[in-house]
mmCIF file of C-alpha atoms and ligand atoms in Angstrom:
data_model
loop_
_atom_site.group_PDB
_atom_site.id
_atom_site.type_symbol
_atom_site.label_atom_id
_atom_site.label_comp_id
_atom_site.label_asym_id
_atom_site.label_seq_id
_atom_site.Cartn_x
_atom_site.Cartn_y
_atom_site.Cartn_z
ATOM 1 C CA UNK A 1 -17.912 50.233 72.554
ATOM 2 C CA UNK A 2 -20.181 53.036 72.591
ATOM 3 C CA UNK A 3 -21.920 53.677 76.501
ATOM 4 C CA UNK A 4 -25.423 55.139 76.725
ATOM 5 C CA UNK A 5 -26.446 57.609 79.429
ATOM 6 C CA UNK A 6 -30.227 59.342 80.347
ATOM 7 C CA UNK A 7 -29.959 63.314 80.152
ATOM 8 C CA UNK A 8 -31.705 65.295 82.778
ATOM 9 C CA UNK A 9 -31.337 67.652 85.395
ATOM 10 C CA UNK A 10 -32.813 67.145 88.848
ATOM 11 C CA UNK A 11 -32.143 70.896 90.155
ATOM 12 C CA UNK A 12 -34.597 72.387 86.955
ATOM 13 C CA UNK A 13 -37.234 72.648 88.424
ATOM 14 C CA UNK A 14 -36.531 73.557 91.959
ATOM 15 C CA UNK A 15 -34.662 76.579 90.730
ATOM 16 C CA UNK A 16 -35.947 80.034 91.276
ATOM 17 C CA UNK A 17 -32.492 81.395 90.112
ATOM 18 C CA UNK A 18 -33.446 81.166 86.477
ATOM 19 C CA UNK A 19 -36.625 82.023 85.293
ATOM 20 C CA UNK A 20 -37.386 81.278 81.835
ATOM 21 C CA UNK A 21 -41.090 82.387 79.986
ATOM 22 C CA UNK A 22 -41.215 80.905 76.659
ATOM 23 C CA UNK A 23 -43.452 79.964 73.800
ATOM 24 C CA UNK A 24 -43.198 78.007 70.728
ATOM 25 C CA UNK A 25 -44.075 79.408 67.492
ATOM 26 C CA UNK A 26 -46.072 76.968 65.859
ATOM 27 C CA UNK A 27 -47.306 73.214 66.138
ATOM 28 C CA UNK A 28 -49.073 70.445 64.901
ATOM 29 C CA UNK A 29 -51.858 69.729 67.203
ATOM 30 C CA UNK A 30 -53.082 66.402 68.826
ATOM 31 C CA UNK A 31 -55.235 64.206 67.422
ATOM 32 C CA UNK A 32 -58.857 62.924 68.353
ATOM 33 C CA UNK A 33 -58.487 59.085 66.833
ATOM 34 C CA UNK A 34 -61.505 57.615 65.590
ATOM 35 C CA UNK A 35 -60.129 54.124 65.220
ATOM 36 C CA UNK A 36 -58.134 54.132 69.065
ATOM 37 C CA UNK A 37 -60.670 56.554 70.470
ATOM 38 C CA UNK A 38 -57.560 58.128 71.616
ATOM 39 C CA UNK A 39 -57.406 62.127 71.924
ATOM 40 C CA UNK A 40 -53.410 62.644 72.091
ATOM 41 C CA UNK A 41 -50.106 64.450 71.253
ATOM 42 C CA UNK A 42 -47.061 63.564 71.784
ATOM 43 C CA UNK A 43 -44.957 65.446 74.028
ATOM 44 C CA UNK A 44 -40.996 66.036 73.559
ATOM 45 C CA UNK A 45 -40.412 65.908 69.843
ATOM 46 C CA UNK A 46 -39.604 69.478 68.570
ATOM 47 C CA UNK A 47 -37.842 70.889 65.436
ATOM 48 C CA UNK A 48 -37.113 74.640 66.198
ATOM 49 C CA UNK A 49 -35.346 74.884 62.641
ATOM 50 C CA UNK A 50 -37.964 74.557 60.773
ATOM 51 C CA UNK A 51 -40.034 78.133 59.752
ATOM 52 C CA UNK A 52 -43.543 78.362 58.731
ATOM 53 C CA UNK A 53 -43.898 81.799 58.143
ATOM 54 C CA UNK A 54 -43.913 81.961 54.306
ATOM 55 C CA UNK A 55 -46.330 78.908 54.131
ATOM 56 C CA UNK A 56 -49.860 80.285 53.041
ATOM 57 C CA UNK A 57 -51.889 78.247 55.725
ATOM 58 C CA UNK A 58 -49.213 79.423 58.453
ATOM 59 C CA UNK A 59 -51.629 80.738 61.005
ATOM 60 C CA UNK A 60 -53.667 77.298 60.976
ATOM 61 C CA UNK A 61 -50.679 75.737 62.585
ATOM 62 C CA UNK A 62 -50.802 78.371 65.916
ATOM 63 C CA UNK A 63 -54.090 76.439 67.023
ATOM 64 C CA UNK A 64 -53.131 73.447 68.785
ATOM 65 C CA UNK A 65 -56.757 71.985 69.655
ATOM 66 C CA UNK A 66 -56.816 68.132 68.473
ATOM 67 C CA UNK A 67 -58.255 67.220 65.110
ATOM 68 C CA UNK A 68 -59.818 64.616 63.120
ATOM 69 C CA UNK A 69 -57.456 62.104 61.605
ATOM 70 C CA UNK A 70 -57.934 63.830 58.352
ATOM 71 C CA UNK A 71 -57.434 67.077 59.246
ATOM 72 C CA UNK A 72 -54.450 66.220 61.248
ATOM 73 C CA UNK A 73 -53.150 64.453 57.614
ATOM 74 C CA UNK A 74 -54.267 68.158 55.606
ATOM 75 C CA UNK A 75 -51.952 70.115 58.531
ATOM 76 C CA UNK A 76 -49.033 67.365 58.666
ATOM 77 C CA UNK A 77 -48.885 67.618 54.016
ATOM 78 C CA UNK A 78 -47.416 71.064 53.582
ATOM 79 C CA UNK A 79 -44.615 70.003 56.716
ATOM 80 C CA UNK A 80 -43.005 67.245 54.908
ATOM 81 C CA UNK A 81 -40.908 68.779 52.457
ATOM 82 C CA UNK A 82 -39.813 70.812 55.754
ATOM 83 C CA UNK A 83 -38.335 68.595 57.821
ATOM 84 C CA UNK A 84 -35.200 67.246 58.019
ATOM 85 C CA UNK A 85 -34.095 63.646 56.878
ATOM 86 C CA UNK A 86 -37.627 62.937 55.553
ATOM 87 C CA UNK A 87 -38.832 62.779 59.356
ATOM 88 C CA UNK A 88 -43.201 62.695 59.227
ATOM 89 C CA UNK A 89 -43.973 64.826 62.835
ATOM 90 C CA UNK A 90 -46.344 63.372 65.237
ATOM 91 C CA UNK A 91 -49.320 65.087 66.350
ATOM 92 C CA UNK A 92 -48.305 67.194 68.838
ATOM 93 C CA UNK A 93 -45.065 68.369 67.405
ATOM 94 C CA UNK A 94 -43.483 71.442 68.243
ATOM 95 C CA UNK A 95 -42.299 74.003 65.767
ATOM 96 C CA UNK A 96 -40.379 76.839 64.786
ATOM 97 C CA UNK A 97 -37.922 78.423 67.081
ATOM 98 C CA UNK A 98 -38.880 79.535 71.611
ATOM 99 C CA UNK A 99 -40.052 83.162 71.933
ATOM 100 C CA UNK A 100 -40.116 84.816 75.095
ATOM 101 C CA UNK A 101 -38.579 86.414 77.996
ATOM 102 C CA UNK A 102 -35.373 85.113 80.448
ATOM 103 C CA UNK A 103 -34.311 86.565 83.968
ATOM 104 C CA UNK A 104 -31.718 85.606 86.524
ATOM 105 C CA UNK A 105 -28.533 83.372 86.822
ATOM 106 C CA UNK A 106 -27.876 80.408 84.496
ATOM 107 C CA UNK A 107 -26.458 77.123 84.245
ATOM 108 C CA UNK A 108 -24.709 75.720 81.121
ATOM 109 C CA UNK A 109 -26.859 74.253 79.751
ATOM 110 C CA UNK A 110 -30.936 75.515 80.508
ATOM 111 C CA UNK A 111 -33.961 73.203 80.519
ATOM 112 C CA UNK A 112 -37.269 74.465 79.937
ATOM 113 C CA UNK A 113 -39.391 71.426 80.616
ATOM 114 C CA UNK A 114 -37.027 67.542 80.634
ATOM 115 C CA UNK A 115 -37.531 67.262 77.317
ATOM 116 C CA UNK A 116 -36.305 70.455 75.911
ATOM 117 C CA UNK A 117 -32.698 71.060 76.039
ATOM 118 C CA UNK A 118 -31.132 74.822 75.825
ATOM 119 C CA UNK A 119 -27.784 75.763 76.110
ATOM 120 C CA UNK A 120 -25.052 79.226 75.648
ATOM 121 C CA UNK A 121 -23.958 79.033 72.549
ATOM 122 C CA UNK A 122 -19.915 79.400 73.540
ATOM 123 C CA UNK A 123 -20.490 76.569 75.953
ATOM 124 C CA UNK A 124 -21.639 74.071 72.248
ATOM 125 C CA UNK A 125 -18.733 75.657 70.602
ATOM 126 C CA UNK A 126 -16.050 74.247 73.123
ATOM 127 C CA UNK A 127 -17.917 70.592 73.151
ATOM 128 C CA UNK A 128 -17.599 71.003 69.457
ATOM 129 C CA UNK A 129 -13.843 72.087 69.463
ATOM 130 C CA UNK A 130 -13.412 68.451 71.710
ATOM 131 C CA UNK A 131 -14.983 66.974 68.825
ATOM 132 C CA UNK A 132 -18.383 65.720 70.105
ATOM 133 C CA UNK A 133 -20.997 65.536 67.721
ATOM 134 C CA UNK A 134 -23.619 67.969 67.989
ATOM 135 C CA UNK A 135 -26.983 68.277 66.161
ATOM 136 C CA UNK A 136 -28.006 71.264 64.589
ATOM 137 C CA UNK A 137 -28.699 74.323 67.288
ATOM 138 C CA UNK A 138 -31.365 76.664 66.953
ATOM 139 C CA UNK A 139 -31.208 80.409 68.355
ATOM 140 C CA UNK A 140 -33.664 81.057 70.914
ATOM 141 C CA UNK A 141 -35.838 84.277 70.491
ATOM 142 C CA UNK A 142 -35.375 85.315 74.614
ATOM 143 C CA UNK A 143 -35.116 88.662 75.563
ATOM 144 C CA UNK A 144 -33.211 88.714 78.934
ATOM 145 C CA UNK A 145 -33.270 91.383 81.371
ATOM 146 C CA UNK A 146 -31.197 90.780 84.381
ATOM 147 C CA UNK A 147 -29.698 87.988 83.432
ATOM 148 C CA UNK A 148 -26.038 86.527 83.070
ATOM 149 C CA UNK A 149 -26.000 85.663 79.736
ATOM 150 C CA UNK A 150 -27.714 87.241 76.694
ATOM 151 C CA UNK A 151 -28.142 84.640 74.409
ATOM 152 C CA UNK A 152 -29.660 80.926 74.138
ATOM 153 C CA UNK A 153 -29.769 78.045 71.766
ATOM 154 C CA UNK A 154 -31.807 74.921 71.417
ATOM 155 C CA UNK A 155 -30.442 71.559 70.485
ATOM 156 C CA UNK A 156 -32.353 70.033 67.842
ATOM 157 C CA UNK A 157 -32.731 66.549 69.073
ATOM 158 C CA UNK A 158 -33.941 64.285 66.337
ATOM 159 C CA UNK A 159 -35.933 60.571 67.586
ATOM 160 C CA UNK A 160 -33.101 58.170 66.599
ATOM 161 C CA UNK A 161 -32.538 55.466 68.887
ATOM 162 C CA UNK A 162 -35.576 52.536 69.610
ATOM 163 C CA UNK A 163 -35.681 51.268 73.167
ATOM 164 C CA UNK A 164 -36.152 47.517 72.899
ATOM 165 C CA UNK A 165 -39.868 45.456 73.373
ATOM 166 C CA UNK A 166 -37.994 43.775 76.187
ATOM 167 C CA UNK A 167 -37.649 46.789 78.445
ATOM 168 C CA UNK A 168 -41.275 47.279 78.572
ATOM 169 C CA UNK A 169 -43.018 44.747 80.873
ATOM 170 C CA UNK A 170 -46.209 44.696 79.041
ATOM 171 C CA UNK A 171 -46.358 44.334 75.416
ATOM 172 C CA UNK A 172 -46.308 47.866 73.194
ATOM 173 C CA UNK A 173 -49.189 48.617 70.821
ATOM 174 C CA UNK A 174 -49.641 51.121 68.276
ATOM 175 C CA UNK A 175 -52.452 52.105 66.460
ATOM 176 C CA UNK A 176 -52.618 51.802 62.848
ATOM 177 C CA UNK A 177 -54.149 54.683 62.188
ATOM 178 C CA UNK A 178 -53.309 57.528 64.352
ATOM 179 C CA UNK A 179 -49.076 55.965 65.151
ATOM 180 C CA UNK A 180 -50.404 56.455 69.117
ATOM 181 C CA UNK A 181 -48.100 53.889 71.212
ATOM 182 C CA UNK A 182 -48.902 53.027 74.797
ATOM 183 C CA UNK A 183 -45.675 52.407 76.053
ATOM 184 C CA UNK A 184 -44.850 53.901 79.487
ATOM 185 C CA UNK A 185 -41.738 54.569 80.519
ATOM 186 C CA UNK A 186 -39.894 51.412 82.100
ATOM 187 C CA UNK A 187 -38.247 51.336 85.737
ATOM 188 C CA UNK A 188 -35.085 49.973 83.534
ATOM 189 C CA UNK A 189 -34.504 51.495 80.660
ATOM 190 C CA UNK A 190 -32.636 49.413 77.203
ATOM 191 C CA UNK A 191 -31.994 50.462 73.912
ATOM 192 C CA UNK A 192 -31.363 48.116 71.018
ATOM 193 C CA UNK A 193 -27.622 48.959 70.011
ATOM 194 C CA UNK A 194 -28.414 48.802 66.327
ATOM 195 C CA UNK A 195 -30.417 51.965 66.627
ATOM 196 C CA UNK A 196 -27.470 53.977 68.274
ATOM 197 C CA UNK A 197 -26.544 57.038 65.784
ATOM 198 C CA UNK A 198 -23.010 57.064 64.995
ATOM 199 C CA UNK A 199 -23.272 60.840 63.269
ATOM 200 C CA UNK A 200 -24.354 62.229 66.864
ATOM 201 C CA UNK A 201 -23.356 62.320 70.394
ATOM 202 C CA UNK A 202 -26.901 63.903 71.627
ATOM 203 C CA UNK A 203 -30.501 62.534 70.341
ATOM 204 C CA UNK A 204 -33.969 61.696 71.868
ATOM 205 C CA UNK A 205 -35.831 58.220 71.780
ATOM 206 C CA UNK A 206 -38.473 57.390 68.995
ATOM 207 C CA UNK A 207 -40.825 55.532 71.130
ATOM 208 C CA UNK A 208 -40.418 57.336 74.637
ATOM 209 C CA UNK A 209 -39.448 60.824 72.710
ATOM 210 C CA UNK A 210 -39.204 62.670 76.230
ATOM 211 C CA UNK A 211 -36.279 60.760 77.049
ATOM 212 C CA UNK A 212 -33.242 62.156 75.537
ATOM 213 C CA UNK A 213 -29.636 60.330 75.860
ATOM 214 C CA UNK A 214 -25.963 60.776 75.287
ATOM 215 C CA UNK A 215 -22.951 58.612 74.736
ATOM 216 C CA UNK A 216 -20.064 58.571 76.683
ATOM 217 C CA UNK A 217 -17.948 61.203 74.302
ATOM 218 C CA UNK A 218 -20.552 63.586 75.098
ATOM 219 C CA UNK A 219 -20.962 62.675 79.125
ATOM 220 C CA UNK A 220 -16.682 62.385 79.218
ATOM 221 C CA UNK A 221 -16.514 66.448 77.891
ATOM 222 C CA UNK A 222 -19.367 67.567 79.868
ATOM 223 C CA UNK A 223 -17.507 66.608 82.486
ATOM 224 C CA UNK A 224 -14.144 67.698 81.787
ATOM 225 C CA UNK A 225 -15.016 70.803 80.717
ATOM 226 C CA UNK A 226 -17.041 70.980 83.705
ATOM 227 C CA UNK A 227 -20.081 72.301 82.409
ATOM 228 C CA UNK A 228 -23.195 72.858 84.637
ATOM 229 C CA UNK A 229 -27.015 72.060 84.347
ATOM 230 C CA UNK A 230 -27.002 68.324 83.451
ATOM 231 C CA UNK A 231 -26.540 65.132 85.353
ATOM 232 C CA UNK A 232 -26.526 61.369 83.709
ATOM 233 C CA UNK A 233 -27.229 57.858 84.255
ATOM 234 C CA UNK A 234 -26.064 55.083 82.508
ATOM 235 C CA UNK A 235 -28.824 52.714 80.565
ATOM 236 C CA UNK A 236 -28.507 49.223 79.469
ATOM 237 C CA UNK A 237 -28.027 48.530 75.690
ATOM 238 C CA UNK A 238 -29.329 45.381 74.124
HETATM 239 ZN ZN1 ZN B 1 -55.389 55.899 66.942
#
């Protein structure tokens, strides 16, 4: 039976080894909610595959500043079509592949922010050859001067899983209008095994979409292989 673990890496941020300056491309921005009076965007979900520049309106989606419902709806049409497995992108979504500069010694696997996974492309080539599943990985655009490696791709970690209601102590609401949730991230956290993918070893959350998790095929060749710049935990499954 399939075991769940939380990705992350405690030593990102205190390292001063690697220095990483990056941008993304494009974006959808936040929203300012007239029914939930909420101004938001979501933070975490990204799709670095997908490419904007031959769409007309492309420059409209390098301002990030939240919109109206309705504009936010005129921005998110032209994206469908664009997206992978008929996915509709929250506001706040991140787009098009990181541009920017890299210096210094790196892990394995790089993180720019805990959401946002990076890795050398050899290093997804030898999980692949141990036959973990890996979602589709996007080159970065990083120069790197000084560095020890000269090249960088993103994993393109689709919201699958849905933690269960039951994790969260209070109950979750979303508004009908905007899809805002106000679900904070639980002391314990459970997903609801039905939801596990079963084509992937490597995906984020749908409801807490900065938390991205593994299952044990991908945690048992990290670690045989030996490969730096993530640590685990195991999470309950429901
Ligand atoms: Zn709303």
């Amino acid at each position: 039976m399939t075991k769940l673990f939380k990705v992350f890496y405690e030593g990102y941020s205190a390292s001063d080894v690697e220095q990483l300056r990056v941008n993304r491309k494009w974006g959808l921005p936040g929203v300012k909610c007239s029914v939930c009076h909420v101004t938001w965007a979501t933070i975490g979900v990204a799709y670095p595959s997908v490419d904007l520049s031959t769409l007309p309106e492309e420059k409209q989606y390098r301002r990030l500043w939240p919109v109206p419902l309705d504009e936010l709806e005129d921005r998110r049409r032209p994206l469908l079509d664009l997206l992978p497995n008929g996915l509709v992108p929250p506001p706040g979504t991140d787009l098009g592949p990181l541009v920017g500069t890299g210096r210094g010694a790196f892990c394995d696997f790089v993180w720019v922010d805990p959401w946002t996974l990076l890795a050398q492309p050899e290093v997804l080539e030898r999980l692949r050859k141990s036959e973990v599943h890996l979602p589709r990985s996007v080159p970065a655009l990083i120069t790197f001067k000084k560095a020890n490696i000269r090249e960088l791709v993103e994993l393109e970690l689709e919201p699958r899983t849905l933690m269960a209601r039951a994790a969260f102590p209070n109950e979750v609401h979303q508004c009908r209008a905007c899809g805002r949730n106000d679900a904070t991230m639980p002391e314990n956290i459970v997903v609801q095994r039905s939801t596990i993918p079963s084509d992937v070893d490597i995906f984020r959350d749908r409801l807490m979409t900065t938390l991205i998790l593994a299952t044990d095929r991908f945690v048992e060749s990290v670690n045989r292989l030996e490969l730096s710049g993530l640590e685990f935990r195991e999470v309950d499954i429901a």
